mmCIF file of C-alpha atoms in Angstrom:
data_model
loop_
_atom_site.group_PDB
_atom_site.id
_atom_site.type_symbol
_atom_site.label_atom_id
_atom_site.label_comp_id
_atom_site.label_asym_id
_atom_site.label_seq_id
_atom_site.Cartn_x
_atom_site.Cartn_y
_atom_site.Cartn_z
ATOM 1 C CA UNK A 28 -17.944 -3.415 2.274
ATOM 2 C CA UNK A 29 -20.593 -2.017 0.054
ATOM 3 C CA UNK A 30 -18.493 1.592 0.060
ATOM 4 C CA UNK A 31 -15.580 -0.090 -0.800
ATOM 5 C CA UNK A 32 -16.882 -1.627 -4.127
ATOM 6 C CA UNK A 33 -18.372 1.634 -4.838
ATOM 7 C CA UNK A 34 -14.821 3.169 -4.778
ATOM 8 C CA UNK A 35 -13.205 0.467 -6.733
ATOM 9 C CA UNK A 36 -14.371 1.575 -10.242
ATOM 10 C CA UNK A 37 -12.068 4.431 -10.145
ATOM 11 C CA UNK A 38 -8.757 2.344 -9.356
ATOM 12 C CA UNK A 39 -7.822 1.797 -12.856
ATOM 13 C CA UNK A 40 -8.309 6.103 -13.509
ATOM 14 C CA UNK A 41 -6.130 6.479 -10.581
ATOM 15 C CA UNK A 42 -3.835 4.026 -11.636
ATOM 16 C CA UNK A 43 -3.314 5.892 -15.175
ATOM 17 C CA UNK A 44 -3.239 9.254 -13.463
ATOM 18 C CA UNK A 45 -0.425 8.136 -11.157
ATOM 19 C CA UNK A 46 1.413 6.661 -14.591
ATOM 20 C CA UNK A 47 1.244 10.013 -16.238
ATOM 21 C CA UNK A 48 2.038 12.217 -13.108
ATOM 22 C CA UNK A 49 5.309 9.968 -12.891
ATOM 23 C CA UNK A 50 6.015 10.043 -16.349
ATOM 24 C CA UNK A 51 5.675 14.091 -16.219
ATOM 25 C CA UNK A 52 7.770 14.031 -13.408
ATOM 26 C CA UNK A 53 10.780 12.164 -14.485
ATOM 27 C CA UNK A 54 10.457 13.868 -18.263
ATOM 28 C CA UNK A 55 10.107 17.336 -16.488
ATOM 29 C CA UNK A 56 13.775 17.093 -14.525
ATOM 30 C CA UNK A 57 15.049 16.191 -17.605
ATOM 31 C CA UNK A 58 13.197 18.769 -20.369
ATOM 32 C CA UNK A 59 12.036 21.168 -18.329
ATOM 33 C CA UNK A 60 8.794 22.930 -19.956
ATOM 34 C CA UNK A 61 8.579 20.949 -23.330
ATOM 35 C CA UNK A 62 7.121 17.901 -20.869
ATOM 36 C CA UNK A 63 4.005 19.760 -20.151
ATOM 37 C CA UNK A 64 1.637 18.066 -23.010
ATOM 38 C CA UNK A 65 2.796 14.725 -21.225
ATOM 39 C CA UNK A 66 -0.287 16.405 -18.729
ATOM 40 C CA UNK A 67 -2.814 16.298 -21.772
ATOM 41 C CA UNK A 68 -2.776 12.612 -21.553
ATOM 42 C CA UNK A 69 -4.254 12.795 -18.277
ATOM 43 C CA UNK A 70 -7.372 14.772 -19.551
ATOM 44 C CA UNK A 71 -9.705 11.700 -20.436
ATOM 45 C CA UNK A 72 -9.246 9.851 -17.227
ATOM 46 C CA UNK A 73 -10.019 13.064 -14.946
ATOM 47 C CA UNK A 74 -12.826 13.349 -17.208
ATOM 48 C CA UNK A 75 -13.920 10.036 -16.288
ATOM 49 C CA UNK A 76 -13.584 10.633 -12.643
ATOM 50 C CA UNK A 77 -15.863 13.635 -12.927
ATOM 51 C CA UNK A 78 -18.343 13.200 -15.086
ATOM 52 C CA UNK A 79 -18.353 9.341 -16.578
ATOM 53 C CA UNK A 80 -18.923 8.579 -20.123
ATOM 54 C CA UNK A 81 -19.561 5.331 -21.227
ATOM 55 C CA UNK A 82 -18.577 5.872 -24.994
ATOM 56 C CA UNK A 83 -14.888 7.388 -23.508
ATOM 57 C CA UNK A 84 -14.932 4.263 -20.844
ATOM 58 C CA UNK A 85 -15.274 1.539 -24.034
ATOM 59 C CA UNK A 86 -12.665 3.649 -25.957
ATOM 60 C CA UNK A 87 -9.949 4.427 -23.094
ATOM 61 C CA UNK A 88 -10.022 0.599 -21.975
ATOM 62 C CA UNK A 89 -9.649 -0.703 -25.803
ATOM 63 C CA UNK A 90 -6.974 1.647 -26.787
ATOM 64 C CA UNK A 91 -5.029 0.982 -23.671
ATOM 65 C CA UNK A 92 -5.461 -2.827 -23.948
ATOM 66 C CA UNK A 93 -3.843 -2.636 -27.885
ATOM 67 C CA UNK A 94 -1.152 -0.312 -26.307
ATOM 68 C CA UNK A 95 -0.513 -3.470 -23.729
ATOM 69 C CA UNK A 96 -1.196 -6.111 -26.261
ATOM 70 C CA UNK A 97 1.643 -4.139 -28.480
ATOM 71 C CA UNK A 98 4.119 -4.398 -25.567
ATOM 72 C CA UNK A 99 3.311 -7.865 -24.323
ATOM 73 C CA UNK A 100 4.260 -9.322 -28.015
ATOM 74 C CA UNK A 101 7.852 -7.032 -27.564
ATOM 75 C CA UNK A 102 8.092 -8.593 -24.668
ATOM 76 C CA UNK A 103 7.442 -12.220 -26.105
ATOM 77 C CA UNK A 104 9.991 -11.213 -28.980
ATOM 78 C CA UNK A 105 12.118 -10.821 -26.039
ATOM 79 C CA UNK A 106 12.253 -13.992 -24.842
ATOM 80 C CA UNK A 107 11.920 -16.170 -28.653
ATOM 81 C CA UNK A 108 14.960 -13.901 -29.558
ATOM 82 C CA UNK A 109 12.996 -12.640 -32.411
ATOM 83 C CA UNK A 110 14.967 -9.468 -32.382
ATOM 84 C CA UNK A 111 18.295 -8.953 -30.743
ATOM 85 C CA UNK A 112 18.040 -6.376 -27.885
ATOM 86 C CA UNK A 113 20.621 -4.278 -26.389
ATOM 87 C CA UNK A 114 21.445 -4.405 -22.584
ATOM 88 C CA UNK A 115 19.769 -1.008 -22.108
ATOM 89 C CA UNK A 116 16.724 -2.381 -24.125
ATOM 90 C CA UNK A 117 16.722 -5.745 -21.659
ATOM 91 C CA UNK A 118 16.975 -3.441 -18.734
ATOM 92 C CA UNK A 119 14.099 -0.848 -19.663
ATOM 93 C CA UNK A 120 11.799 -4.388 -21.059
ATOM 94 C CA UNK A 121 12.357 -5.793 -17.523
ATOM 95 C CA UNK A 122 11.771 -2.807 -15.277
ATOM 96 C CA UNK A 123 8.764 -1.810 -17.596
ATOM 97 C CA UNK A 124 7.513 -5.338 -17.130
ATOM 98 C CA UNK A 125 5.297 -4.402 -13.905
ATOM 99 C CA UNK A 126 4.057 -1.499 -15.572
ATOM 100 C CA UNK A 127 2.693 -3.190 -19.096
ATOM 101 C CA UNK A 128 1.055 -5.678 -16.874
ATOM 102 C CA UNK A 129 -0.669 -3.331 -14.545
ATOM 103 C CA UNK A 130 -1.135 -1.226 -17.756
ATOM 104 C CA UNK A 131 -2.887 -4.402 -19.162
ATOM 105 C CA UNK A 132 -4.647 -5.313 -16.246
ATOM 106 C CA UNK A 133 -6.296 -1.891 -15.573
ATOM 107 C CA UNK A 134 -7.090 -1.459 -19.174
ATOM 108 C CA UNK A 135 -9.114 -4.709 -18.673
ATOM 109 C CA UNK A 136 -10.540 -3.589 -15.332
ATOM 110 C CA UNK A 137 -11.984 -0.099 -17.513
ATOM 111 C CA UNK A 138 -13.394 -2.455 -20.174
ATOM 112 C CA UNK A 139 -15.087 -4.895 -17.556
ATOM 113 C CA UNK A 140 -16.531 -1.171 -15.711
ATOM 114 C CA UNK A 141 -17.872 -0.054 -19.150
ATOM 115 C CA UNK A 142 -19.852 -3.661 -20.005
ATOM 116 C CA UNK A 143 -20.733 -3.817 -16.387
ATOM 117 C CA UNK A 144 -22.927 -0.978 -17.114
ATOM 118 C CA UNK A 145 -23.878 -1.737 -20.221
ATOM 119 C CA UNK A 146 -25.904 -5.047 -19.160
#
């Protein structure tokens, strides 16, 4: 037990890694080279598998819980009909529903890591 909650500080890294490497993917069958900077994005959390900051731990877990924050209220817009969404718009907001709340989630689970070794 005690190895697995030593392992379980790097799900949310993985988590964003496997984000980006999917994103890459599906940008790269379409572009081609131009989606290679899609990779950069990936830099800070492979950082943070390798050599852990806890300045870049505080700032990758607030940024990414803004990001979230931004999409849950599009997402709450959604459903108060505060703006009027095409069907392709309703489609990508309900597939892309897992991901802003694992992207939430995660972003939580990095800030939680970063106070947890604070105190």
């Amino acid at each position: 037990m005690h190895t697995i909650s030593k392992y379980t500080k790097f799900i949310p890294y993985l988590y964003f890694l496997s984000v980006i490497v999917c994103w890459f993917t599906d940008v790269n069958e379409l572009e081609g080279i131009s989606a290679y900077p899609i990779l950069l994005f990936g830099i800070p959390f492979i950082w943070q598998l390798i050599k852990p900051s806890g300045k870049l731990n505080f700032s990758l877990g607030i940024v990414f819980v803004c990001l979230s924050s931004y999409l849950i209220l599009a997402y709450l817009a959604d459903i108060l009909n505060i703006v009027d969404w095409s069907e392709s718009a309703k489609r990508i907001l309900f597939y892309g529903g897992a991901l802003v709340v694992g992207n939430f989630v995660m972003s939580l689970w990095i800030i939680r890591n970063s106070i947890k070794k604070v105190f």
